[in-house]
XYZ file of C-alpha atoms in Angstrom:
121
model
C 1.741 94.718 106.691
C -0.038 93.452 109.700
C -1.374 95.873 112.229
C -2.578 95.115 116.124
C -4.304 97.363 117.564
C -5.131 97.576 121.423
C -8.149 99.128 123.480
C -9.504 98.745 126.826
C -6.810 99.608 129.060
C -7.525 102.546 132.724
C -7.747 102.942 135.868
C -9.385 100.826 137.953
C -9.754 100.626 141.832
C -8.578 96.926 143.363
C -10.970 94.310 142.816
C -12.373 95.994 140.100
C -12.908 94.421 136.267
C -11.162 95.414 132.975
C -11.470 94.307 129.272
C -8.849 94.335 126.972
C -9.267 94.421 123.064
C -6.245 93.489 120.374
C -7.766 93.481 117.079
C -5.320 92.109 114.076
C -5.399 93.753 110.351
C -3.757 93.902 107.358
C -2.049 91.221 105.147
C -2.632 87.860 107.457
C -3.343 84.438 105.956
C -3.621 82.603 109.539
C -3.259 83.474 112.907
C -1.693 80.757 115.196
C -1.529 81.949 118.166
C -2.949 85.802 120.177
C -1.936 86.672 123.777
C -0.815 89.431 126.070
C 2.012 90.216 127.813
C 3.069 93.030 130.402
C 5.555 95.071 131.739
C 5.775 96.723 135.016
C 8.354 99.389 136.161
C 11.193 97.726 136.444
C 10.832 94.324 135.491
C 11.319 92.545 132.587
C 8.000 91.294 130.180
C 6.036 88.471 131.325
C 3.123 86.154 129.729
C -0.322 86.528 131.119
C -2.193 84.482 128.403
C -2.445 83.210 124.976
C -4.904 81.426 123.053
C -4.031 79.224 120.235
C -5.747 78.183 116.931
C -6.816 75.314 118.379
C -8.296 77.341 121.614
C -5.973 75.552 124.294
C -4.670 78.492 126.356
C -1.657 78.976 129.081
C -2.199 81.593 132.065
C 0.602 83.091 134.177
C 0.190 81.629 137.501
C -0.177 85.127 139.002
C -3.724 85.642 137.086
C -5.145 82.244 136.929
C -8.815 82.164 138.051
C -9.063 85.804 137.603
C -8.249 86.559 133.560
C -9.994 84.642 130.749
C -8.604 85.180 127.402
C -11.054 84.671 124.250
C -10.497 85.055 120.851
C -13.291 86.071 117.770
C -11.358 84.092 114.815
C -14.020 86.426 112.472
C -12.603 89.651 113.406
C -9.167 88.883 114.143
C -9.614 89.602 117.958
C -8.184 88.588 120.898
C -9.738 89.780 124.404
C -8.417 89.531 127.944
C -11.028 89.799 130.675
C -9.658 90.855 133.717
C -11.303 90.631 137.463
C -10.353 91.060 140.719
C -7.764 93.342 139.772
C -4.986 93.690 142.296
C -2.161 96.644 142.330
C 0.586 93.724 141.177
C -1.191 93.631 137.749
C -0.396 97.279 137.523
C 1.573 97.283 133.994
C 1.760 98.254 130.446
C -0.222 94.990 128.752
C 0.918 94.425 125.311
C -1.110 92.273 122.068
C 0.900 89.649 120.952
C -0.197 87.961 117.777
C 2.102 84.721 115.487
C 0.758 85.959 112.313
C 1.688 83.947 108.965
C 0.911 86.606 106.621
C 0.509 84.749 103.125
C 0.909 80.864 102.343
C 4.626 81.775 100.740
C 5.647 83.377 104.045
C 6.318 82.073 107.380
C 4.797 82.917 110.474
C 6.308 86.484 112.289
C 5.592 87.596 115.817
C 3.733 91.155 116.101
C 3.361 93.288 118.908
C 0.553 95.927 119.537
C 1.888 99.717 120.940
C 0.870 98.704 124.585
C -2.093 100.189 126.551
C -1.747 100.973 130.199
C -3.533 99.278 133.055
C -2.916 100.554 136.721
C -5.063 99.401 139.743
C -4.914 101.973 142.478
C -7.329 103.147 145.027
């Protein structure tokens, strides 16, 4: 079974930073693509980023400039730097990994439990 598990999420005061950590385990034989996504009261679940194998990566217009998403192929981690925080990015940020998990399988989407991120004064 594959496994993401997410870290990094708090309270922060506008303009301030975050760091967001997905890390991806269990039975994986590639990864082609990590990312985020978030939900805020209310509204339905949006992109922010994803990184692909190759490392091209897509941004929600709403962040770009002010996330960077990386990805550490060795550990099976995807990060989302986050600056200049603004209460709009107030949400619950989900991992989103395409995982194929053996060479006999084909590729599955996986989702991480969510980790809360508010930006309030």
């Amino acid at each position: 079974q594959v496994q993401l598990v997410e870290s990094g999420g708090g309270l922060v005061q506008p303009g301030g930073s975050l760091r967001l950590s997905c890390a991806a385990s269990g039975r994986i034989f590639s990864i082609n693509a990590m990312g985020w996504y978030r939900q805020a009261p209310g509204k339905q679940r949006e992109l922010v980023a994803v990184i692909r194998s190759g490392d091209s990566t897509n941004y929600a217009d709403s962040v770009k400039g002010r996330f960077t998403i990386s990805r550490d192929n060795a550990k099976n981690t995807v990060y989302l730097q986050m600056s200049s925080l603004k209460p709009e990015d107030t949400a619950v940020y989900y991992c989103y990994a395409n995982i194929r998990p053996s060479l006999r399988v084909y590729e599955f989407d996986y989702w991480g439990q969510g980790t809360q991120v508010t930006i309030s004064s």
